[in-house]
Short mmCIF file of C-alpha atoms and ligand atoms in Angstrom, two decimals:
data_model
loop_
_atom_site.label_atom_id
_atom_site.label_comp_id
_atom_site.label_asym_id
_atom_site.label_seq_id
_atom_site.Cartn_x
_atom_site.Cartn_y
_atom_site.Cartn_z
CA MET A 781 -25.74 14.93 -24.22
CA THR A 782 -24.65 17.10 -21.29
CA THR A 783 -20.99 16.98 -20.50
CA TYR A 784 -19.76 17.74 -17.01
CA PHE A 785 -16.07 18.06 -17.87
CA PRO A 786 -16.18 19.98 -21.17
CA GLU A 787 -12.57 21.13 -20.83
CA VAL A 788 -11.19 17.57 -20.71
CA ASP A 789 -10.93 15.03 -23.54
CA LYS A 790 -10.06 11.39 -23.07
CA ILE A 791 -6.69 11.26 -21.31
CA GLN A 792 -4.06 9.82 -23.63
CA PHE A 793 -0.67 8.25 -23.14
CA GLU A 794 1.84 10.68 -24.66
CA GLY A 795 5.14 9.39 -23.26
CA THR A 796 7.82 11.04 -21.19
CA SER A 797 8.49 13.91 -23.56
CA SER A 798 4.94 15.22 -23.17
CA ARG A 799 4.46 18.57 -21.46
CA ASN A 800 0.70 18.14 -21.35
CA PRO A 801 -0.39 17.97 -17.68
CA LEU A 802 -3.49 16.02 -18.67
CA ALA A 803 -1.68 13.19 -20.43
CA PHE A 804 -0.11 10.01 -19.10
CA ARG A 805 3.64 10.01 -19.37
CA HIS A 806 4.05 6.47 -18.02
CA TYR A 807 0.68 4.76 -17.79
CA ASN A 808 0.09 3.03 -21.09
CA ALA A 809 -2.74 0.59 -20.38
CA SER A 810 -1.86 -1.95 -23.05
CA GLU A 811 1.93 -1.87 -22.61
CA ILE A 812 3.31 -5.24 -21.54
CA VAL A 813 5.40 -5.47 -18.39
CA GLU A 814 6.61 -8.92 -17.32
CA GLY A 815 4.17 -10.63 -19.63
CA ARG A 816 1.08 -8.71 -18.57
CA THR A 817 -0.49 -5.40 -19.55
CA MET A 818 -0.17 -2.42 -17.23
CA ASN A 819 -3.94 -2.46 -17.01
CA ASP A 820 -3.85 -6.04 -15.70
CA TRP A 821 -1.16 -5.34 -13.16
CA LEU A 822 -2.71 -2.18 -11.81
CA ARG A 823 -6.49 -2.62 -12.14
CA PHE A 824 -7.17 1.01 -11.19
CA ALA A 825 -10.38 2.05 -9.50
CA VAL A 826 -11.89 5.45 -8.74
CA CYS A 827 -13.60 5.77 -5.37
CA TYR A 828 -17.05 7.31 -5.36
CA TRP A 829 -16.96 8.80 -1.88
CA HIS A 830 -13.98 11.13 -2.15
CA THR A 831 -14.14 11.84 -5.86
CA PHE A 832 -17.85 12.44 -6.30
CA ARG A 833 -19.02 13.15 -2.74
CA GLY A 834 -16.00 14.98 -1.30
CA THR A 835 -16.92 18.46 -0.15
CA GLY A 836 -13.62 19.75 1.20
CA SER A 837 -15.09 20.32 4.64
CA ASP A 838 -12.78 19.75 7.60
CA PRO A 839 -13.24 20.05 11.39
CA PHE A 840 -12.53 23.78 11.11
CA GLY A 841 -14.29 24.72 7.94
CA ALA A 842 -17.33 24.38 5.73
CA PRO A 843 -17.33 22.76 2.28
CA THR A 844 -15.17 24.44 -0.36
CA LEU A 845 -15.79 22.11 -3.31
CA MET A 846 -18.98 23.36 -4.94
CA ARG A 847 -19.50 21.11 -7.94
CA PRO A 848 -21.42 22.67 -10.82
CA TRP A 849 -23.47 19.48 -11.29
CA ASP A 850 -24.43 19.19 -7.64
CA ASP A 851 -27.51 21.06 -6.36
CA GLY A 852 -26.38 20.71 -2.75
CA THR A 853 -29.26 18.43 -1.76
CA ASP A 854 -29.24 14.75 -0.85
CA SER A 855 -32.08 14.05 -3.28
CA LEU A 856 -32.44 11.00 -5.46
CA ASP A 857 -32.38 13.22 -8.57
CA ASN A 858 -29.04 14.61 -7.54
CA ALA A 859 -27.74 11.08 -6.91
CA LEU A 860 -28.90 9.92 -10.32
CA ARG A 861 -27.26 12.89 -12.05
CA ARG A 862 -24.02 12.08 -10.24
CA VAL A 863 -23.92 8.69 -11.94
CA ASP A 864 -23.57 10.47 -15.29
CA VAL A 865 -20.82 12.65 -13.84
CA ALA A 866 -18.96 9.65 -12.44
CA PHE A 867 -19.08 7.61 -15.62
CA GLU A 868 -18.03 10.54 -17.79
CA PHE A 869 -15.11 11.14 -15.46
CA MET A 870 -14.05 7.51 -15.35
CA THR A 871 -14.40 7.03 -19.09
CA LYS A 872 -12.26 10.08 -19.82
CA LEU A 873 -9.69 8.89 -17.30
CA GLY A 874 -9.67 5.36 -18.74
CA VAL A 875 -9.97 3.35 -15.52
CA PRO A 876 -11.48 -0.14 -15.58
CA TYR A 877 -13.10 -0.04 -12.10
CA TYR A 878 -14.86 1.96 -9.39
CA CYS A 879 -15.81 1.37 -5.73
CA PHE A 880 -18.61 2.73 -3.54
CA HIS A 881 -20.40 2.67 -0.20
CA ASP A 882 -24.17 2.26 -0.36
CA ARG A 883 -24.70 5.77 1.02
CA ASP A 884 -22.25 7.43 -1.41
CA VAL A 885 -24.32 6.50 -4.41
CA ALA A 886 -27.84 6.83 -2.97
CA PRO A 887 -29.38 8.90 -0.17
CA GLU A 888 -30.36 7.38 3.14
CA GLY A 889 -34.14 7.48 3.55
CA ALA A 890 -36.32 7.86 6.65
CA THR A 891 -36.62 4.06 6.92
CA LEU A 892 -34.50 1.16 5.76
CA ARG A 893 -37.17 0.36 3.17
CA GLU A 894 -36.86 3.86 1.75
CA SER A 895 -33.05 3.69 1.75
CA ASN A 896 -33.17 0.36 -0.06
CA ALA A 897 -35.56 1.74 -2.67
CA ASN A 898 -33.21 4.69 -3.27
CA LEU A 899 -30.29 2.31 -3.62
CA ASP A 900 -32.20 0.14 -6.08
CA ALA A 901 -33.07 3.17 -8.20
CA VAL A 902 -29.45 4.29 -8.41
CA ALA A 903 -28.17 0.72 -8.87
CA ARG A 904 -30.37 0.35 -11.95
CA LYS A 905 -28.70 3.41 -13.43
CA LEU A 906 -25.21 2.24 -12.37
CA LYS A 907 -25.82 -1.09 -14.06
CA GLU A 908 -26.84 0.62 -17.26
CA ALA A 909 -23.79 2.93 -17.11
CA GLN A 910 -21.51 -0.07 -16.50
CA ARG A 911 -23.00 -1.82 -19.48
CA SER A 912 -22.60 1.12 -21.83
CA THR A 913 -19.05 2.05 -20.74
CA GLY A 914 -17.56 -1.34 -19.82
CA ILE A 915 -16.45 0.05 -16.45
CA LYS A 916 -16.83 -2.54 -13.69
CA LEU A 917 -17.37 -2.59 -9.95
CA LEU A 918 -14.20 -3.53 -8.06
CA TRP A 919 -15.97 -3.58 -4.72
CA GLY A 920 -18.99 -2.40 -2.86
CA THR A 921 -19.36 -1.76 0.85
CA ALA A 922 -21.85 -0.44 3.39
CA ASN A 923 -21.39 2.81 5.27
CA LEU A 924 -21.84 1.67 8.88
CA PHE A 925 -20.29 4.73 10.50
CA SER A 926 -21.84 8.04 9.34
CA HIS A 927 -25.38 7.76 10.64
CA PRO A 928 -25.78 8.71 14.35
CA ARG A 929 -27.24 5.25 15.11
CA TYR A 930 -23.71 3.91 14.65
CA MET A 931 -22.18 6.19 17.27
CA HIS A 932 -21.11 3.18 19.40
CA GLY A 933 -20.19 1.02 16.42
CA ALA A 934 -22.25 -1.25 14.17
CA ALA A 935 -21.55 -4.96 14.69
CA THR A 936 -19.70 -4.01 17.90
CA SER A 937 -22.41 -1.69 19.20
CA PRO A 938 -23.64 -2.52 22.72
CA ASN A 939 -27.16 -2.07 21.29
CA ALA A 940 -28.44 -5.27 19.65
CA ASP A 941 -30.91 -3.35 17.48
CA VAL A 942 -28.05 -1.41 15.98
CA PHE A 943 -26.32 -4.71 15.21
CA ALA A 944 -29.53 -5.84 13.54
CA TYR A 945 -29.80 -2.63 11.52
CA ALA A 946 -26.21 -3.00 10.35
CA GLY A 947 -26.90 -6.60 9.36
CA ALA A 948 -29.90 -5.58 7.31
CA GLN A 949 -27.87 -2.84 5.65
CA VAL A 950 -25.04 -5.22 4.76
CA LYS A 951 -27.52 -7.74 3.38
CA LYS A 952 -28.74 -5.11 0.93
CA ALA A 953 -25.25 -3.84 0.09
CA LEU A 954 -24.12 -7.41 -0.66
CA GLU A 955 -27.12 -7.97 -2.90
CA VAL A 956 -26.51 -4.73 -4.82
CA THR A 957 -22.80 -5.52 -5.15
CA TYR A 958 -23.72 -8.94 -6.49
CA GLU A 959 -26.27 -7.45 -8.88
CA LEU A 960 -23.61 -5.07 -10.25
CA GLY A 961 -21.05 -7.85 -10.71
CA GLY A 962 -18.78 -6.57 -7.91
CA GLU A 963 -15.56 -8.58 -7.76
CA ASN A 964 -14.99 -8.02 -4.03
CA TYR A 965 -16.84 -6.77 -0.96
CA VAL A 966 -15.04 -4.63 1.62
CA PHE A 967 -15.47 -4.33 5.38
CA TRP A 968 -13.67 -1.34 6.78
CA GLY A 969 -14.12 -1.21 10.57
CA GLY A 970 -15.74 2.24 10.66
CA ARG A 971 -16.59 2.63 14.33
CA GLU A 972 -15.83 -1.00 15.21
CA GLY A 973 -13.58 -0.13 18.11
CA TYR A 974 -13.95 1.87 21.30
CA MET A 975 -13.12 5.11 23.06
CA CYS A 976 -13.08 4.06 26.71
CA SER A 977 -12.18 0.76 28.39
CA TYR A 978 -14.41 1.42 31.42
CA ASN A 979 -17.62 1.07 29.44
CA THR A 980 -16.48 -1.60 26.97
CA ASP A 981 -16.86 -5.39 27.04
CA MET A 982 -14.19 -6.16 24.48
CA LYS A 983 -14.80 -9.91 24.47
CA ARG A 984 -18.48 -9.54 23.64
CA GLU A 985 -17.81 -6.90 21.00
CA LEU A 986 -15.28 -9.09 19.20
CA ASP A 987 -17.56 -12.13 19.42
CA HIS A 988 -20.34 -10.05 17.88
CA LEU A 989 -18.10 -8.84 15.08
CA ALA A 990 -17.20 -12.42 14.26
CA ARG A 991 -20.85 -13.47 14.31
CA PHE A 992 -21.60 -10.60 11.95
CA MET A 993 -18.90 -11.73 9.52
CA HIS A 994 -20.13 -15.31 9.53
CA MET A 995 -23.67 -14.11 8.85
CA ALA A 996 -22.44 -11.96 5.96
CA HIS A 997 -20.57 -14.91 4.53
CA GLU A 998 -23.61 -17.16 4.86
CA HIS A 999 -25.74 -14.59 3.09
CA ALA A 1000 -23.21 -14.12 0.29
CA LYS A 1001 -23.19 -17.87 -0.27
CA SER A 1002 -26.97 -18.05 -0.27
CA ILE A 1003 -27.34 -15.43 -3.02
CA GLY A 1004 -24.49 -16.88 -5.09
CA PHE A 1005 -22.08 -13.97 -4.57
CA LYS A 1006 -18.58 -15.30 -5.29
CA GLY A 1007 -16.64 -12.06 -4.80
CA GLN A 1008 -13.76 -11.90 -2.36
CA PHE A 1009 -14.44 -10.52 1.14
CA LEU A 1010 -11.83 -7.99 2.26
CA PHE A 1011 -11.02 -6.46 5.65
CA GLU A 1012 -9.41 -3.03 5.61
CA PRO A 1013 -7.14 -2.48 8.63
CA LYS A 1014 -6.90 0.94 10.26
CA PRO A 1015 -5.49 1.64 13.73
CA LYS A 1016 -7.46 4.68 14.85
CA GLU A 1017 -9.91 7.31 13.61
CA PRO A 1018 -12.78 7.55 14.18
CA THR A 1019 -12.38 5.48 17.38
CA LYS A 1020 -9.32 5.59 19.56
CA HIS A 1021 -8.82 1.82 19.43
CA GLN A 1022 -9.96 0.28 16.16
CA TYR A 1023 -10.20 -3.52 16.39
CA ASP A 1024 -8.74 -3.91 12.87
CA PHE A 1025 -5.57 -2.10 13.91
CA ASP A 1026 -3.23 -3.51 11.26
CA ALA A 1027 -2.71 -6.60 9.12
CA ALA A 1028 -1.47 -8.59 12.11
CA ALA A 1029 -4.48 -7.72 14.29
CA CYS A 1030 -6.88 -8.55 11.45
CA LEU A 1031 -5.19 -11.89 10.87
CA ASN A 1032 -5.35 -12.76 14.52
CA PHE A 1033 -9.08 -12.04 14.54
CA LEU A 1034 -9.68 -14.04 11.36
CA ARG A 1035 -7.77 -17.04 12.72
CA GLN A 1036 -9.40 -16.87 16.14
CA TYR A 1037 -12.89 -16.90 14.65
CA GLY A 1038 -12.41 -19.34 11.77
CA LEU A 1039 -12.61 -16.76 8.99
CA MET A 1040 -9.24 -17.27 7.29
CA ASP A 1041 -10.76 -18.99 4.25
CA VAL A 1042 -13.35 -16.28 3.81
CA VAL A 1043 -11.58 -12.93 4.18
CA LYS A 1044 -8.47 -11.34 2.69
CA LEU A 1045 -7.13 -7.85 3.32
CA ASN A 1046 -7.43 -4.51 1.57
CA ILE A 1047 -4.34 -2.56 2.64
CA GLU A 1048 -4.35 1.26 2.60
CA THR A 1049 -1.13 3.27 2.70
CA ASN A 1050 -2.27 5.99 5.07
CA HIS A 1051 -3.69 3.39 7.48
CA ALA A 1052 -0.39 1.51 7.46
CA THR A 1053 1.52 4.65 8.36
CA LEU A 1054 -0.99 5.60 11.08
CA ALA A 1055 -0.28 2.18 12.60
CA GLY A 1056 3.42 3.00 12.65
CA HIS A 1057 4.24 0.69 9.74
CA SER A 1058 5.41 1.32 6.24
CA MET A 1059 3.04 0.30 3.45
CA MET A 1060 5.64 -2.21 2.29
CA HIS A 1061 5.65 -3.85 5.72
CA GLU A 1062 1.88 -4.24 5.77
CA LEU A 1063 1.75 -5.57 2.22
CA GLU A 1064 4.55 -8.04 2.85
CA TYR A 1065 3.00 -9.21 6.11
CA ALA A 1066 -0.33 -9.87 4.41
CA SER A 1067 1.22 -11.35 1.30
CA ILE A 1068 3.39 -13.96 3.04
CA GLN A 1069 0.24 -15.32 4.68
CA GLY A 1070 -1.66 -15.43 1.41
CA VAL A 1071 -4.20 -12.75 2.30
CA LEU A 1072 -3.13 -9.67 0.35
CA GLY A 1073 -6.26 -9.07 -1.69
CA SER A 1074 -6.41 -5.43 -2.78
CA ILE A 1075 -5.00 -1.99 -2.03
CA ASP A 1076 -6.35 1.47 -1.27
CA ALA A 1077 -3.85 3.76 -2.92
CA ASN A 1078 -3.20 7.05 -1.17
CA THR A 1079 -0.61 8.58 1.10
CA GLY A 1080 -0.47 10.45 4.39
CA ASP A 1081 1.52 13.50 5.33
CA LEU A 1082 4.79 13.00 7.19
CA LEU A 1083 3.98 15.90 9.49
CA LEU A 1084 0.35 15.09 10.25
CA GLY A 1085 -0.91 12.24 12.41
CA TRP A 1086 -4.26 11.63 10.78
CA ASP A 1087 -5.75 10.07 7.66
CA THR A 1088 -5.13 12.85 5.12
CA ASP A 1089 -5.88 10.53 2.18
CA GLN A 1090 -3.69 12.35 -0.34
CA PHE A 1091 -3.03 11.16 -3.85
CA PRO A 1092 0.15 9.09 -4.11
CA THR A 1093 2.94 10.78 -6.08
CA ASP A 1094 6.01 9.35 -4.35
CA ILE A 1095 7.88 7.02 -6.71
CA TYR A 1096 9.67 5.23 -3.86
CA LEU A 1097 6.31 4.38 -2.33
CA THR A 1098 4.80 3.05 -5.56
CA THR A 1099 7.99 1.11 -6.35
CA GLN A 1100 7.91 -0.58 -2.95
CA ILE A 1101 4.23 -1.42 -3.39
CA MET A 1102 4.80 -2.89 -6.83
CA LEU A 1103 7.77 -4.95 -5.65
CA VAL A 1104 5.48 -6.78 -3.22
CA LEU A 1105 2.53 -7.05 -5.61
CA MET A 1106 4.69 -8.42 -8.41
CA LYS A 1107 6.32 -10.92 -6.09
CA GLN A 1108 2.92 -12.41 -5.35
CA GLY A 1109 1.90 -12.36 -9.01
CA GLY A 1110 -0.48 -9.37 -8.88
CA LEU A 1111 -3.73 -8.68 -7.07
CA HIS A 1112 -5.95 -11.31 -8.73
CA SER A 1113 -9.53 -10.13 -8.07
CA GLY A 1114 -8.30 -7.03 -6.21
CA GLY A 1115 -7.22 -3.69 -7.60
CA THR A 1116 -5.65 -0.30 -6.94
CA ASN A 1117 -8.40 1.90 -5.56
CA PHE A 1118 -7.62 5.60 -5.22
CA ASP A 1119 -9.07 6.12 -1.74
CA ALA A 1120 -7.75 9.66 -1.93
CA LYS A 1121 -9.14 13.15 -2.02
CA VAL A 1122 -8.03 16.42 -3.53
CA ARG A 1123 -7.12 19.12 -0.99
CA ARG A 1124 -9.88 21.52 0.00
CA GLU A 1125 -7.97 24.30 -1.76
CA SER A 1126 -8.10 22.34 -5.07
CA ILE A 1127 -11.56 23.56 -5.89
CA ASP A 1128 -11.96 22.94 -9.63
CA PRO A 1129 -13.38 19.74 -11.14
CA ILE A 1130 -10.29 19.55 -13.32
CA ASP A 1131 -8.20 19.03 -10.18
CA LEU A 1132 -9.83 15.60 -9.92
CA PHE A 1133 -8.21 14.73 -13.25
CA HIS A 1134 -4.81 16.08 -12.25
CA ALA A 1135 -4.94 14.04 -9.06
CA HIS A 1136 -5.83 10.74 -10.72
CA VAL A 1137 -3.51 11.20 -13.71
CA GLY A 1138 -0.64 11.80 -11.29
CA GLY A 1139 -1.53 8.80 -9.13
CA MET A 1140 -1.85 6.48 -12.11
CA ASP A 1141 1.44 7.67 -13.57
CA ALA A 1142 3.19 7.26 -10.20
CA PHE A 1143 1.99 3.65 -10.08
CA ALA A 1144 2.95 2.99 -13.69
CA ARG A 1145 6.44 4.24 -12.93
CA GLY A 1146 6.55 2.12 -9.78
CA LEU A 1147 5.57 -0.87 -11.89
CA LYS A 1148 8.28 -0.26 -14.48
CA ILE A 1149 10.94 0.41 -11.85
CA ALA A 1150 9.99 -2.69 -9.86
CA ALA A 1151 10.12 -4.75 -13.06
CA ALA A 1152 13.62 -3.43 -13.80
CA ILE A 1153 14.79 -4.25 -10.28
CA ARG A 1154 13.36 -7.74 -10.60
CA ALA A 1155 14.91 -8.28 -14.05
CA ASP A 1156 18.29 -7.23 -12.74
CA GLY A 1157 17.96 -9.67 -9.84
CA VAL A 1158 20.62 -8.04 -7.63
CA LEU A 1159 18.24 -7.35 -4.77
CA ASN A 1160 16.78 -10.83 -4.86
CA ASP A 1161 20.20 -12.46 -5.06
CA PHE A 1162 21.41 -10.41 -2.13
CA VAL A 1163 18.51 -11.47 0.08
CA ARG A 1164 18.84 -15.11 -0.94
CA GLN A 1165 22.56 -15.04 -0.18
CA ARG A 1166 21.93 -13.38 3.19
CA TYR A 1167 19.98 -16.44 4.37
CA SER A 1168 22.15 -19.05 2.68
CA THR A 1169 23.36 -20.55 5.95
CA TYR A 1170 19.91 -22.15 6.07
CA ASP A 1171 20.38 -23.83 2.70
CA ASN A 1172 22.47 -26.71 4.03
CA GLY A 1173 24.05 -28.17 7.12
CA MET A 1174 22.58 -27.21 10.48
CA GLY A 1175 20.53 -24.34 9.03
CA ARG A 1176 18.76 -26.70 6.72
CA ARG A 1177 17.95 -29.06 9.56
CA ILE A 1178 16.59 -26.16 11.64
CA GLU A 1179 14.23 -25.18 8.84
CA ALA A 1180 13.19 -28.80 8.35
CA GLY A 1181 12.23 -28.96 12.04
CA SER A 1182 14.49 -31.92 12.65
CA VAL A 1183 16.73 -30.66 15.48
CA SER A 1184 16.19 -30.04 19.20
CA LEU A 1185 17.79 -27.56 21.58
CA ASN A 1186 19.97 -30.44 22.86
CA GLU A 1187 21.37 -30.95 19.39
CA LEU A 1188 21.95 -27.22 18.95
CA ASP A 1189 23.83 -27.26 22.23
CA THR A 1190 26.03 -30.17 21.14
CA TYR A 1191 26.57 -28.56 17.74
CA ILE A 1192 27.73 -25.25 19.22
CA GLN A 1193 29.87 -26.91 21.95
CA GLU A 1194 31.64 -29.11 19.41
CA SER A 1195 32.07 -26.65 16.52
CA THR A 1196 35.56 -25.38 16.05
CA SER A 1197 34.50 -22.54 13.77
CA LEU A 1198 31.15 -20.78 13.39
CA THR A 1199 29.99 -18.75 10.39
CA ALA A 1200 30.81 -15.09 10.91
CA ASN A 1201 28.17 -12.38 10.36
CA THR A 1202 28.29 -10.46 7.10
CA SER A 1203 27.27 -6.86 6.39
CA GLY A 1204 23.60 -6.04 5.80
CA ARG A 1205 24.75 -3.52 3.13
CA GLN A 1206 21.72 -1.31 3.71
CA GLU A 1207 23.34 1.79 2.24
CA MET A 1208 24.55 -0.05 -0.83
CA LEU A 1209 21.03 -1.41 -1.44
CA GLU A 1210 19.42 1.99 -0.94
CA ASN A 1211 21.84 3.36 -3.53
CA LEU A 1212 20.97 0.49 -5.81
CA ILE A 1213 17.25 1.36 -5.70
CA ASN A 1214 18.16 4.95 -6.59
CA ARG A 1215 19.83 3.69 -9.76
CA TYR A 1216 16.42 2.64 -11.08
CA ILE A 1217 14.34 5.56 -9.87
C1 LIG B 469 -11.54 5.14 5.79
C2 LIG B 469 -11.49 4.02 4.85
C3 LIG B 469 -12.73 3.87 3.99
C4 LIG B 469 -12.77 2.50 3.37
C5 LIG B 469 -14.10 2.09 2.85
O1 LIG B 469 -10.55 5.55 6.36
O2 LIG B 469 -10.34 4.12 4.08
O3 LIG B 469 -12.79 4.87 3.03
O4 LIG B 469 -11.84 2.37 2.35
O5 LIG B 469 -15.06 2.05 3.85
NI1 LIG B 470 -9.85 2.92 2.43
NI1 LIG B 471 -8.69 5.69 4.87
#
């Protein structure tokens, strides 16, 4: 059997004393943390688009990543060969899941019928590879942004035939995801947004997007697909104003159009930071409303204002992520998808392994650190104490909704002493986190 990564064996856990760059020092899939295996907490996924379709091209330069297995064409043969590459890579890495867009795995044809036939041919091979390796599909999605027909958007295009095309494409992508046992289905807004207010009817576009989502949900129900629908917020890029700006904007849309029971969120680090939020903020915001479904694990660059999609290596970041995920009891049907790409200067296939091994280890460390912080309880106790004026007396009545402004007025006018403010102790808590890192 051909091997595409002959220089790499199955990546092993070797512990912190290991000097082997292609070994896990922290990620030990079966190790138990807070009653669950690391594998269960993290549910890692490799993304097909960056890892197997990334070319290293950027707005200033041509592709730099010439893969030895890739013949440079968009042929079906090439796509089928890539399935072998992907499953060898994922098996050697030891991840339980992968994710794809329809057009990552199979070429777009001249007609929708041709595209669907291509997708079916590759899906048959993916299914076989899943069966023989045990690797599963975390989520599928449709690419509704690359083809020129989607220049004005897909479901929010002013052209009804483009809406129809997108609907037909999502129908097929849902069916293939279902066929492959996908546990979720993702909608990232692509070009659902706009560049110029003068030519845009925002109300109609948002109504259309909602209609699209309801149709997708109806179709999923009709074919028996039980996977979780996920929205992936992003504030800009490719359009100037993306409708799914951040978790709050997505939630407002879902509530407005009666989709709260149907859709959760897939939160991506670099999208959170582009929106001017920290990842922890976005996760917490989604989690407290019960809609944190999955994460796209990557990171941006502090000095660059676009979606650089780098691999996460920052232990503070992964610790913060794991603190929120553990608080809500894990990701359930979601997972940790490395929506990240190697730099265009990292030209060897082996760099793909270095990138993922580092990302997985960073998350495993984040998991262990978060577990230690939780076991210690100091952070939790501090926050609980900080709000303790709401545990009894007037605070308790405020939370219970049993007082009016009149009563607050009487209470303040008649009180002889009010509770004084206490320190937020930010610096002490930041130092505390450093104790565990
Ligand atoms: C792009 C998005 C995309 C989604 C899937 O910025 O992150 O890759 O995750 O469509
Ligand atoms: Ni993403
Ligand atoms: Ni992204």
